Coordinates of C-alpha atoms in Angstrom, one line a residue:
Chain A
X1 CA -2.9 -41.7 -17.9
X2 CA -3.7 -38.8 -16.0
X3 CA -0.8 -36.9 -17.5
X4 CA -2.2 -37.2 -21.0
X5 CA -5.7 -36.4 -19.8
X6 CA -4.6 -33.2 -18.3
X7 CA -2.5 -32.3 -21.4
X8 CA -5.6 -33.1 -23.6
X9 CA -7.9 -30.9 -21.3
X10 CA -5.3 -27.9 -21.3
X11 CA -5.0 -28.0 -24.9
X12 CA -8.8 -28.1 -25.6
X13 CA -9.4 -25.1 -23.1
X14 CA -6.5 -23.0 -24.7
X15 CA -8.0 -23.8 -28.2
X16 CA -11.5 -22.6 -26.9
X17 CA -9.9 -19.6 -25.2
X18 CA -8.1 -18.5 -28.2
X19 CA -11.2 -18.9 -30.5
X20 CA -13.7 -17.0 -28.1
X21 CA -13.0 -13.6 -29.5
X22 CA -13.6 -14.8 -33.0
X23 CA -16.8 -16.4 -31.9
X24 CA -18.4 -13.5 -30.1
X25 CA -17.2 -9.9 -30.5
X26 CA -20.1 -8.8 -28.1
X27 CA -18.2 -6.4 -25.6
X28 CA -20.4 -7.4 -22.6
X29 CA -19.3 -11.2 -23.0
X30 CA -15.5 -10.2 -23.6
X31 CA -15.6 -8.0 -20.7
X32 CA -16.7 -10.9 -18.4
X33 CA -14.1 -13.0 -19.9
X34 CA -11.1 -10.5 -19.4
X35 CA -11.9 -10.5 -15.7
X36 CA -12.4 -14.1 -15.4
X37 CA -9.2 -14.8 -17.0
X38 CA -7.7 -12.0 -14.8
X39 CA -8.8 -14.2 -11.8
X40 CA -7.6 -17.5 -13.4
X41 CA -4.0 -15.9 -13.2
X42 CA -4.3 -14.0 -9.8
X43 CA -5.7 -17.3 -8.2
X44 CA -3.0 -19.5 -9.8
X45 CA -0.3 -16.9 -8.9
X46 CA -1.6 -16.8 -5.3
X47 CA -1.7 -20.8 -5.2
X48 CA 2.0 -20.8 -5.9
X49 CA 2.8 -19.6 -2.3
X50 CA -0.5 -19.8 -0.6
X51 CA -1.4 -23.5 -1.9
X52 CA 1.9 -25.0 -2.5
X53 CA 3.8 -23.7 0.7
X54 CA 0.7 -23.0 2.8
X55 CA 1.7 -19.5 3.4
X56 CA -1.8 -17.7 3.2
X57 CA -1.3 -14.2 2.1
X58 CA -4.1 -11.7 2.4
X59 CA -2.0 -9.1 1.2
X60 CA -1.6 -10.0 -2.6
X61 CA -3.9 -7.0 -3.7
X62 CA -0.9 -4.9 -2.5
X63 CA 1.4 -6.5 -5.4
X64 CA -1.8 -6.1 -7.8
X65 CA -1.7 -2.4 -7.0
X66 CA 2.2 -2.1 -7.4
X67 CA 1.8 -3.6 -10.8
X68 CA -1.0 -1.1 -11.7
X69 CA 0.8 1.8 -10.5
X70 CA 4.2 0.6 -11.8
X71 CA 3.0 0.3 -15.5
X72 CA 0.9 3.5 -15.2
X73 CA 4.1 5.3 -14.1
X74 CA 6.4 3.6 -16.7
X75 CA 3.9 4.5 -19.5
X76 CA 3.4 8.2 -18.4
X77 CA 7.2 8.9 -17.7
X78 CA 8.3 7.1 -20.9
X79 CA 5.5 8.9 -22.9
X80 CA 4.4 5.7 -24.5
X81 CA 1.0 6.4 -26.4
X82 CA -2.0 4.3 -26.0
X83 CA -1.9 1.0 -28.2
X84 CA 0.3 -1.9 -28.0
X85 CA 3.1 -0.2 -26.5
X86 CA 2.0 -0.3 -22.8
X87 CA 1.7 -4.2 -23.1
X88 CA 5.3 -4.5 -24.0
X89 CA 6.3 -2.8 -20.7
X90 CA 4.2 -5.3 -18.6
X91 CA 7.1 -7.7 -17.9
X92 CA 9.1 -4.6 -16.7
X93 CA 6.0 -3.7 -14.2
X94 CA 6.4 -7.4 -13.1
X95 CA 10.1 -7.1 -12.4
X96 CA 9.5 -4.0 -10.6
X97 CA 6.8 -5.7 -8.4
X98 CA 9.6 -8.6 -7.8
X99 CA 12.0 -5.8 -6.6
X100 CA 9.4 -5.0 -3.9
X101 CA 8.2 -8.5 -3.2
X102 CA 11.7 -9.6 -2.1
X103 CA 12.3 -7.3 0.9
X104 CA 8.5 -7.8 1.8
X105 CA 8.9 -11.6 1.7
X106 CA 12.2 -11.3 3.5
X107 CA 10.7 -9.8 6.5
X108 CA 7.2 -11.5 6.1
X109 CA 8.3 -14.9 5.8
X110 CA 10.1 -14.8 9.0
X111 CA 7.0 -15.2 10.6
X112 CA 4.6 -18.2 10.0
X113 CA 0.9 -19.1 9.8
X114 CA -1.3 -16.8 11.6
X115 CA 1.4 -14.0 12.0
X116 CA 2.2 -14.3 8.4
X117 CA -1.5 -13.6 7.4
X118 CA -1.5 -10.5 9.7
X119 CA 1.9 -9.1 8.4
X120 CA 0.5 -9.5 4.7
X121 CA -2.7 -7.7 5.6
X122 CA -0.6 -5.0 7.3
X123 CA 1.6 -4.7 4.2
X124 CA -1.5 -4.1 1.9
X125 CA -2.9 -1.2 4.2
X126 CA 0.7 0.2 4.4
X127 CA 0.7 0.4 0.6
X128 CA -2.8 1.9 0.5
X129 CA -1.7 4.5 2.6
X130 CA 1.5 5.3 0.6
X131 CA -0.6 5.3 -2.7
X132 CA -2.9 7.7 -1.1
X133 CA -0.2 9.9 0.7
X134 CA 2.5 10.0 -2.1
X135 CA 0.5 12.4 -4.2
X136 CA 3.5 13.5 -6.4
X137 CA 4.1 10.1 -7.6
X138 CA 0.8 8.4 -7.7
X139 CA -1.8 11.3 -7.8
X140 CA -3.1 10.3 -4.4
X141 CA -6.9 9.9 -4.1
X142 CA -7.1 11.7 -7.6
X143 CA -5.8 8.5 -9.2
X144 CA -3.2 7.8 -12.0
X145 CA -4.5 7.8 -15.5
X146 CA -3.3 5.7 -18.3
X147 CA -3.3 7.0 -22.0
X148 CA -6.3 5.8 -24.0
X149 CA -5.8 3.3 -26.8
X150 CA -6.1 5.1 -30.0
X151 CA -7.7 4.0 -32.9
X152 CA -9.5 1.0 -31.3
X153 CA -13.3 0.9 -31.9
X154 CA -15.5 0.2 -28.9
X155 CA -16.2 -3.2 -30.3
X156 CA -12.5 -4.2 -30.8
X157 CA -11.1 -2.4 -27.6
X158 CA -11.7 -5.5 -25.3
X159 CA -9.9 -8.0 -27.7
X160 CA -6.2 -7.0 -26.9
X161 CA -6.9 -7.0 -23.3
X162 CA -8.5 -10.5 -23.6
X163 CA -5.3 -11.9 -25.2
X164 CA -3.1 -10.2 -22.8
X165 CA -4.9 -11.5 -19.8
X166 CA -5.1 -15.1 -21.4
X167 CA -1.4 -14.8 -22.1
X168 CA -0.5 -13.9 -18.4
X169 CA -2.9 -16.5 -17.1
X170 CA -1.1 -19.0 -19.3
X171 CA 2.3 -17.9 -18.2
X172 CA 1.0 -18.3 -14.5
X173 CA -0.5 -21.9 -15.0
X174 CA 2.7 -22.9 -16.8
X175 CA 4.9 -21.5 -14.0
X176 CA 2.5 -23.1 -11.4
X177 CA 2.7 -26.6 -13.3
X178 CA 6.6 -26.3 -13.8
X179 CA 7.2 -25.4 -10.0
X180 CA 4.8 -28.1 -8.8
X181 CA 6.9 -30.7 -10.7
X182 CA 10.1 -29.4 -9.7
X183 CA 12.6 -29.7 -6.8
X184 CA 11.3 -26.2 -5.6
X185 CA 7.7 -27.5 -5.8
X186 CA 8.5 -30.7 -3.7
X187 CA 10.6 -28.5 -1.2
X188 CA 7.5 -26.1 -0.8
X189 CA 5.1 -29.0 -0.1
X190 CA 7.5 -30.3 2.4
X191 CA 7.5 -26.6 4.1
X192 CA 3.6 -26.9 4.0
X193 CA 3.5 -30.2 5.8
X194 CA 6.3 -29.5 8.5
X195 CA 8.7 -26.7 8.0
X196 CA 11.0 -27.6 10.7
X197 CA 11.4 -31.2 9.6
X198 CA 12.0 -30.0 5.9
X199 CA 14.8 -27.6 7.3
X200 CA 16.3 -30.5 9.2
X201 CA 16.2 -32.8 6.0
X202 CA 18.2 -30.1 4.2
X203 CA 15.6 -28.1 2.2
X204 CA 16.7 -24.7 1.9
X205 CA 13.3 -23.5 3.2
X206 CA 14.3 -19.8 3.3
X207 CA 15.3 -19.5 -0.3
X208 CA 12.4 -21.6 -1.5
X209 CA 9.8 -19.5 0.4
X210 CA 11.2 -16.2 -0.9
X211 CA 11.5 -17.5 -4.5
X212 CA 8.0 -18.6 -4.4
X213 CA 6.6 -15.5 -2.9
X214 CA 8.6 -13.3 -5.3
X215 CA 7.4 -15.4 -8.4
X216 CA 3.8 -15.1 -7.2
X217 CA 3.9 -11.4 -6.7
X218 CA 5.7 -10.7 -9.8
X219 CA 2.8 -12.6 -12.0
X220 CA 0.2 -10.9 -9.7
X221 CA 2.0 -7.4 -10.4
X222 CA 2.0 -8.1 -14.3
X223 CA -1.6 -8.9 -14.2
X224 CA -2.5 -5.6 -12.2
X225 CA -0.7 -3.5 -14.8
X226 CA -2.7 -5.0 -17.6
X227 CA -5.8 -4.1 -15.2
X228 CA -4.7 -0.8 -14.7
X229 CA -4.5 -0.1 -18.6
X230 CA -7.8 -1.9 -19.2
X231 CA -9.8 0.3 -16.6
X232 CA -7.7 3.3 -17.8
X233 CA -7.6 4.9 -14.2
X234 CA -6.1 3.6 -11.0
X235 CA -7.3 4.7 -7.5
X236 CA -5.5 3.4 -4.3
X237 CA -8.7 1.9 -2.8
X238 CA -9.6 0.2 -5.8
X239 CA -6.4 -1.5 -6.9
X240 CA -5.0 -2.2 -3.3
X241 CA -8.6 -3.5 -2.3
X242 CA -8.9 -6.1 0.3
X243 CA -11.6 -7.8 -1.6
X244 CA -9.3 -8.4 -4.6
X245 CA -6.9 -10.5 -2.0
X246 CA -9.9 -12.2 -0.7
X247 CA -11.4 -13.1 -4.1
X248 CA -8.1 -14.9 -5.2
X249 CA -7.9 -16.8 -1.9
X250 CA -11.6 -17.9 -2.2
X251 CA -11.2 -19.2 -5.8
X252 CA -8.2 -21.2 -4.9
X253 CA -9.9 -22.6 -1.9
X254 CA -13.1 -23.3 -3.8
X255 CA -11.3 -25.2 -6.6
X256 CA -8.5 -26.9 -4.3
X257 CA -5.5 -25.0 -3.1
X258 CA -2.0 -26.8 -3.9
X259 CA -3.6 -28.3 -7.3
X260 CA -3.0 -26.8 -10.7
X261 CA -6.7 -27.2 -11.9
X262 CA -8.1 -26.0 -8.7
X263 CA -7.5 -22.1 -9.0
X264 CA -8.6 -22.2 -12.6
X265 CA -11.9 -24.0 -11.9
X266 CA -12.7 -21.9 -8.9
X267 CA -12.0 -18.5 -10.9
X268 CA -14.2 -19.9 -13.9
X269 CA -17.1 -20.7 -11.6
X270 CA -16.8 -17.6 -9.2
X271 CA -16.0 -14.8 -11.3
X272 CA -18.8 -14.8 -14.0
X273 CA -21.1 -15.5 -11.2
X274 CA -19.8 -12.5 -9.2
X275 CA -20.1 -10.3 -12.1
X276 CA -23.5 -11.3 -12.8
X277 CA -24.5 -11.0 -9.1
X278 CA -23.1 -7.4 -9.1
X279 CA -25.1 -6.3 -12.4
X280 CA -28.4 -8.1 -11.2
X281 CA -28.3 -7.5 -7.5
X282 CA -26.9 -3.9 -8.0
X283 CA -27.0 -3.3 -4.3
X284 CA -23.3 -3.6 -3.3
X285 CA -24.2 -4.5 0.2
X286 CA -26.2 -7.4 -0.6
X287 CA -23.4 -8.6 -2.7
X288 CA -21.1 -8.5 0.2
X289 CA -23.5 -10.7 2.3
X290 CA -23.9 -13.1 -0.7
X291 CA -20.1 -13.3 -0.8
X292 CA -19.8 -13.9 2.9
X293 CA -22.3 -16.8 2.8
X294 CA -20.6 -18.5 -0.3
X295 CA -17.1 -18.3 1.5
X296 CA -18.6 -19.9 4.7
X297 CA -20.3 -22.6 2.6
X298 CA -17.1 -23.5 0.8
X299 CA -14.9 -23.6 3.9
X300 CA -17.4 -25.5 6.2
X301 CA -18.7 -27.9 3.4
X302 CA -15.8 -28.3 0.9
X303 CA -12.7 -27.5 3.1
X304 CA -10.4 -29.3 0.6
X305 CA -12.0 -27.9 -2.6
X306 CA -13.8 -29.2 -5.5
X307 CA -10.8 -30.7 -7.5
X308 CA -9.4 -32.8 -4.7
X309 CA -12.9 -34.0 -3.5
X310 CA -13.9 -35.2 -7.1
X311 CA -10.7 -36.7 -7.6
X312 CA -11.2 -38.4 -4.3
X313 CA -14.6 -39.7 -5.4
X314 CA -13.5 -40.8 -8.7
X315 CA -10.4 -42.7 -7.3
X316 CA -12.6 -44.5 -4.6
X317 CA -15.1 -45.5 -7.2
X318 CA -12.3 -47.1 -9.5
X319 CA -11.0 -48.7 -6.6
X320 CA -14.2 -50.4 -5.9
X321 CA -14.5 -52.0 -9.4
X322 CA -12.6 -55.3 -9.2
X323 CA -11.8 -55.6 -12.9
X324 CA -10.3 -52.1 -13.4
X325 CA -6.6 -51.9 -12.1
X326 CA -7.0 -49.9 -8.8
X327 CA -4.8 -46.7 -8.8
X328 CA -2.5 -46.3 -6.0
X329 CA -3.9 -44.2 -3.3
X330 CA -1.4 -41.3 -3.6
X331 CA -2.3 -41.1 -7.2
X332 CA -6.0 -40.6 -6.9
X333 CA -5.6 -37.7 -4.6
X334 CA -3.4 -35.0 -5.4
X335 CA -1.9 -33.3 -2.2
Chain B
X1 CA 5.4 22.6 20.4
X2 CA 6.2 20.6 23.6
X3 CA 2.8 21.3 24.8
X4 CA 1.3 20.0 21.9
X5 CA 3.4 16.9 21.7
X6 CA 2.6 16.2 25.4
X7 CA -0.9 16.8 24.8
X8 CA -0.8 14.2 21.8
X9 CA 1.1 11.6 24.1
X10 CA -1.9 12.0 26.8
X11 CA -4.4 11.6 23.9
X12 CA -2.4 8.5 22.7
X13 CA -2.4 7.0 26.2
X14 CA -6.2 7.5 26.6
X15 CA -7.1 6.0 23.0
X16 CA -4.7 3.5 23.5
X17 CA -6.7 2.2 26.5
X18 CA -9.4 1.7 24.3
X19 CA -7.4 -0.2 21.5
X20 CA -5.9 -2.0 24.6
X21 CA -9.5 -3.3 25.6
X22 CA -10.2 -4.2 21.7
X23 CA -6.9 -6.0 21.4
X24 CA -7.2 -7.9 24.5
X25 CA -10.3 -9.8 23.4
X26 CA -8.4 -10.6 20.0
X27 CA -5.2 -11.8 21.9
X28 CA -7.3 -13.9 24.5
X29 CA -9.1 -15.7 21.5
X30 CA -5.7 -16.4 19.8
X31 CA -4.2 -17.6 23.2
X32 CA -7.2 -19.9 24.0
X33 CA -8.0 -21.1 20.6
X34 CA -4.9 -20.5 18.4
X35 CA -7.1 -18.7 15.8
X36 CA -7.1 -15.2 14.5
X37 CA -10.5 -13.5 14.7
X38 CA -10.2 -11.0 11.8
X39 CA -13.9 -10.3 12.5
X40 CA -12.9 -8.4 15.7
X41 CA -12.9 -4.9 13.8
X42 CA -16.4 -5.8 12.4
X43 CA -17.7 -6.5 15.8
X44 CA -16.2 -3.3 17.1
X45 CA -18.2 -1.6 14.4
X46 CA -21.2 -3.5 15.2
X47 CA -20.8 -2.4 18.9
X48 CA -20.5 1.2 17.8
X49 CA -23.7 0.9 15.8
X50 CA -25.7 -0.9 18.5
X51 CA -24.7 2.0 20.9
X52 CA -25.7 4.5 18.2
X53 CA -29.1 2.8 17.7
X54 CA -29.8 2.7 21.5
X55 CA -29.1 6.2 21.9
X56 CA -31.1 7.3 18.7
X57 CA -34.0 5.1 19.1
X58 CA -34.5 4.7 22.8
X59 CA -32.2 7.6 24.4
X60 CA -30.2 5.1 26.1
X61 CA -26.8 6.5 27.1
X62 CA -24.3 4.7 25.2
X63 CA -22.1 3.8 28.4
X64 CA -25.3 2.5 30.1
X65 CA -26.3 0.7 27.2
X66 CA -23.3 -1.5 27.6
X67 CA -25.2 -3.4 30.2
X68 CA -27.3 -4.5 27.2
X69 CA -24.9 -4.7 24.4
X70 CA -21.9 -6.5 25.9
X71 CA -24.1 -9.7 27.1
X72 CA -25.8 -9.7 23.6
X73 CA -22.4 -9.7 21.9
X74 CA -21.3 -12.2 24.3
X75 CA -24.1 -14.7 23.3
X76 CA -23.5 -13.9 19.7
X77 CA -20.0 -14.8 20.0
X78 CA -20.5 -18.1 21.8
X79 CA -23.1 -18.9 18.9
X80 CA -20.7 -17.8 16.2
X81 CA -17.9 -20.1 17.7
X82 CA -20.2 -23.1 17.9
X83 CA -21.5 -22.8 14.4
X84 CA -18.3 -21.6 12.4
X85 CA -15.4 -22.2 14.3
X86 CA -15.8 -25.5 16.1
X87 CA -16.7 -27.6 12.9
X88 CA -13.2 -26.6 11.6
X89 CA -10.9 -29.8 12.1
X90 CA -8.2 -29.6 9.8
X91 CA -5.9 -26.5 9.4
X92 CA -7.7 -24.6 11.9
X93 CA -5.2 -21.6 12.0
X94 CA -5.4 -20.7 8.4
X95 CA -8.9 -21.6 7.7
X96 CA -10.3 -19.8 10.7
X97 CA -8.7 -16.6 9.3
X98 CA -10.8 -17.1 6.1
X99 CA -14.1 -17.8 8.2
X100 CA -13.7 -14.8 10.4
X101 CA -12.8 -12.6 7.4
X102 CA -16.3 -13.9 5.7
X103 CA -17.9 -13.2 9.1
X104 CA -16.6 -9.6 8.8
X105 CA -17.6 -9.1 5.3
X106 CA -21.1 -10.4 6.3
X107 CA -21.5 -8.1 9.0
X108 CA -20.2 -5.1 6.9
X109 CA -22.9 -6.0 4.3
X110 CA -25.7 -6.3 6.8
X111 CA -24.9 -2.9 8.6
X112 CA -24.5 -1.3 5.2
X113 CA -27.9 -2.4 4.1
X114 CA -29.3 -1.1 7.3
X115 CA -27.4 2.0 7.8
X116 CA -25.8 3.0 4.3
X117 CA -22.4 4.0 3.8
X118 CA -22.5 7.5 5.5
X119 CA -20.3 8.3 8.5
X120 CA -22.1 8.2 11.8
X121 CA -20.8 9.2 15.2
X122 CA -22.4 8.5 18.5
X123 CA -23.2 12.3 20.0
X124 CA -23.7 12.1 23.7
X125 CA -24.4 15.8 25.4
X126 CA -21.0 15.6 27.2
X127 CA -18.7 14.8 24.1
X128 CA -17.6 18.4 23.8
X129 CA -16.9 18.9 27.5
X130 CA -13.2 19.2 28.4
X131 CA -11.4 19.9 31.5
X132 CA -8.0 21.3 32.3
X133 CA -5.0 19.6 34.1
X134 CA -1.8 21.2 34.4
X135 CA -2.4 23.5 31.4
X136 CA -3.6 20.5 29.2
X137 CA -7.1 20.2 27.7
X138 CA -8.6 16.8 28.1
X139 CA -11.8 15.7 26.7
X140 CA -14.2 14.1 29.2
X141 CA -15.3 11.3 26.9
X142 CA -11.8 10.2 26.5
X143 CA -11.3 9.7 30.2
X144 CA -14.6 8.1 30.8
X145 CA -13.8 5.8 27.9
X146 CA -10.2 5.2 29.2
X147 CA -11.6 4.6 32.9
X148 CA -14.2 2.1 31.2
X149 CA -11.4 0.3 29.5
X150 CA -9.3 0.0 32.4
X151 CA -12.0 -1.3 34.5
X152 CA -13.0 -3.9 32.2
X153 CA -9.4 -5.0 31.6
X154 CA -9.0 -5.2 35.5
X155 CA -12.2 -7.3 35.6
X156 CA -10.7 -9.6 32.9
X157 CA -7.5 -9.8 34.7
X158 CA -9.3 -10.8 38.1
X159 CA -11.4 -13.4 36.0
X160 CA -8.2 -14.9 34.5
X161 CA -5.9 -14.9 37.7
X162 CA -8.2 -15.2 40.7
X163 CA -11.1 -17.6 39.8
X164 CA -11.0 -21.5 38.9
X165 CA -12.5 -20.7 35.3
X166 CA -9.7 -18.3 34.9
X167 CA -7.1 -21.0 35.5
X168 CA -8.8 -23.3 33.2
X169 CA -8.6 -20.6 30.6
X170 CA -4.9 -20.2 31.3
X171 CA -4.3 -23.8 31.2
X172 CA -5.9 -24.1 27.9
X173 CA -3.8 -21.3 26.6
X174 CA -0.6 -23.1 27.8
X175 CA -1.2 -26.4 26.6
X176 CA -4.7 -27.6 25.1
X177 CA -4.1 -31.2 25.0
X178 CA -2.8 -31.4 28.6
X179 CA -5.8 -29.2 29.8
X180 CA -8.0 -31.6 28.3
X181 CA -6.3 -34.5 30.0
X182 CA -6.7 -32.9 33.4
X183 CA -10.6 -32.8 32.8
X184 CA -11.1 -29.2 31.5
X185 CA -13.8 -28.9 28.9
X186 CA -11.7 -26.9 26.4
X187 CA -14.4 -26.8 23.9
X188 CA -16.6 -24.8 26.6
X189 CA -13.6 -22.6 27.6
X190 CA -13.1 -21.8 23.9
X191 CA -16.7 -20.8 23.3
X192 CA -16.7 -18.6 26.4
X193 CA -13.4 -17.1 25.6
X194 CA -14.7 -16.2 22.2
X195 CA -17.6 -14.6 23.7
X196 CA -15.7 -12.6 26.1
X197 CA -13.5 -11.5 23.0
X198 CA -17.0 -10.4 21.5
X199 CA -18.0 -8.6 24.6
X200 CA -14.8 -6.7 24.8
X201 CA -15.3 -5.6 21.1
X202 CA -18.8 -4.2 22.0
X203 CA -17.4 -2.3 24.9
X204 CA -14.6 -0.8 22.8
X205 CA -17.0 -0.2 20.0
X206 CA -19.0 2.2 22.1
X207 CA -16.1 4.3 23.0
X208 CA -14.7 4.0 19.4
X209 CA -18.2 5.2 18.4
X210 CA -18.1 8.4 20.6
X211 CA -14.7 9.5 19.7
X212 CA -14.4 8.7 16.1
X213 CA -16.8 8.8 13.0
X214 CA -17.5 5.2 11.6
X215 CA -19.2 3.6 8.8
X216 CA -19.6 -0.1 8.0
X217 CA -16.3 -0.2 6.0
X218 CA -14.4 1.1 9.1
X219 CA -13.5 -2.4 10.2
X220 CA -10.7 -2.8 7.7
X221 CA -8.8 0.0 9.3
X222 CA -9.5 -1.2 12.8
X223 CA -8.5 -4.7 12.2
X224 CA -5.3 -3.8 10.7
X225 CA -4.4 -1.7 13.7
X226 CA -5.6 -4.3 16.1
X227 CA -3.7 -7.1 14.4
X228 CA -0.5 -5.1 14.2
X229 CA -1.1 -4.5 17.9
X230 CA -1.5 -8.1 19.1
X231 CA 1.4 -9.1 16.8
X232 CA 3.7 -6.4 18.4
X233 CA 2.9 -7.6 21.8
X234 CA 3.3 -11.2 21.0
X235 CA 0.2 -13.4 20.1
X236 CA -1.7 -14.5 23.0
X237 CA 0.1 -12.3 25.6
X238 CA -2.5 -9.9 27.2
X239 CA 0.3 -7.8 28.8
X240 CA 1.9 -7.5 25.4
X241 CA -1.2 -6.3 23.8
X242 CA -1.7 -3.6 26.5
X243 CA 1.9 -2.3 26.3
X244 CA 1.7 -2.4 22.5
X245 CA -1.6 -0.6 22.3
X246 CA -0.4 2.3 24.4
X247 CA 3.0 2.4 22.5
X248 CA 1.4 2.4 19.2
X249 CA -1.1 5.0 19.8
X250 CA 1.2 7.4 21.5
X251 CA 3.4 6.9 18.4
X252 CA 0.5 7.5 16.1
X253 CA -0.8 10.6 17.9
X254 CA 2.8 12.1 18.4
X255 CA 3.5 11.5 14.5
X256 CA 0.2 13.3 13.6
X257 CA 1.4 16.3 15.6
X258 CA 5.1 16.5 14.4
X259 CA 4.7 15.2 10.8
X260 CA 1.1 15.3 9.6
X261 CA -2.1 13.4 10.3
X262 CA -2.0 11.6 6.9
X263 CA 1.3 9.8 7.8
X264 CA 0.1 8.9 11.4
X265 CA -1.3 5.6 10.4
X266 CA 1.8 4.7 8.4
X267 CA 4.0 5.2 11.6
X268 CA 2.0 2.3 13.0
X269 CA 3.1 -0.1 10.4
X270 CA 6.6 1.3 10.3
X271 CA 7.0 0.3 13.9
X272 CA 5.5 -3.2 13.0
X273 CA 8.3 -3.9 10.5
X274 CA 10.9 -2.6 12.8
X275 CA 9.8 -4.7 15.5
X276 CA 9.5 -7.9 13.3
X277 CA 13.0 -7.5 11.9
X278 CA 14.5 -7.6 15.2
X279 CA 12.1 -9.6 17.2
X280 CA 9.8 -12.0 14.9
X281 CA 7.9 -13.2 18.0
X282 CA 6.7 -9.7 19.1
X283 CA 7.6 -8.1 22.5
X284 CA 6.2 -10.7 24.8
X285 CA 6.1 -13.6 22.7
X286 CA 4.2 -16.6 24.1
X287 CA 5.7 -19.1 21.4
X288 CA 9.3 -18.2 21.4
X289 CA 10.6 -21.6 21.0
X290 CA 8.0 -22.6 18.5
X291 CA 8.6 -19.5 16.4
X292 CA 12.4 -19.8 16.0

């Protein structure tokens, strides 16, 4: 029952998303849509290590930055002209990000819980320093430019990026969905609940953690690449931005970590609201305060997130009705 | 060159003392409550702004102003603990990171709204004064700041190791449940430990504000350094935090002289990675058995 519901909802959402550019070619709407889809992908990718395994990374903006720089450098050095070409190199940027993620995960995943959070933060700032200091490679604080897409009208220019972000978001959701149902996903949840016991029961915790971390990072890196091409210029402090890390974490927590729908719901609710706030409030500082308040409310009022809370409510209401068959308790509340 | 390196090492020790003070609050909070206060950097910056305002508006010497700001931040810390940290029941260790991160953003936002993004520095009349020891030039403010930090750290040590309340804190650090069983009010101990952590942040913030230019966003850089220090020292170890702070700042300042200032901050993180590869539990890991 739940399975078919989920499949229908996913199909309907995808159909609406595919049709959106046809319905509205208004650049400002598409611009919001591009960033919203970007965060759907980012929050979903973060969830693979942060939600499934419970390893909260606050350094994922580092991988976002690696992807953005990797694609920019590839495009620049191979002399790919602006247009559809750079999109074809996005998977390569993902592979390069994964190549960095393996050693980083190898070191960071030796630590747990709070120490892991700290190591990921340190990693992010390390990358920020590298991006600023390796001027010969990255252009330092002058930034790294992408070729401008030629022949795309201002009304059309958002459309390819919209579909690219949609595709990556879909890949991320499919990857999360597949992992969640696989033996890997089961092992990751065992790690989240009790890592030592999982190890004792024969879960290859080490391999599982590094795999999940790398997949998560590669997805974030690919999205970072498309972002870099979209904004045409990448600067160390704007792609390796602590707020990008924090946004994906907040969205996953708002929707519900460890679920598939949670990060999607969180991103769909938060990112348009955030962009709207940034446009209307304007004052960057006030926006930080609002963000902080929102975050505190989410964690203190809805610590398990929207999707699990709603599922709980629905489940308990069904259970109270004597005629309807009561669902098993485990089924009603996805972990 | 040797003199330059030695001078950098002396400077590293002096600034290391300030970082030791700021990190000691962070590691104390972790030891007692098992939470990471990512807001510590923002509170240091808040302390610096308080010192700055006291000097500009009321011409209060920032060191004297500490008599006002440290109690104020202590009370603020207790209040933050009661309102934001205590309600966390499930998954405290991870959620508290996010809550304190949000607090840091809120403080950054409020400071930015009040003061703008311009860099400020607390300028006292003696901030250019230097004296010579054995051929080295040493700035007076650094020595004053170092002396202040040593004094506060010594006070903290006395509190922890000679008083009954200190024993209660140490008992809570060792085993929260057992401490509760023998009648220690661990909630109260936690709130006060959080307050002490904030008070050390305020004190460290004033010295930081005199020696360094700061703006509301300075807390990102600070917290990444402070967190690196307490991970290196071993979470919850006061002695480890002090040793790690001294080592890191000496490494950083010597790198600045030998290589270049732009790579100095990077050296910080290289040491972190090297230590984590060899000893994931840090130099003086409190929870060695839990970690392996």
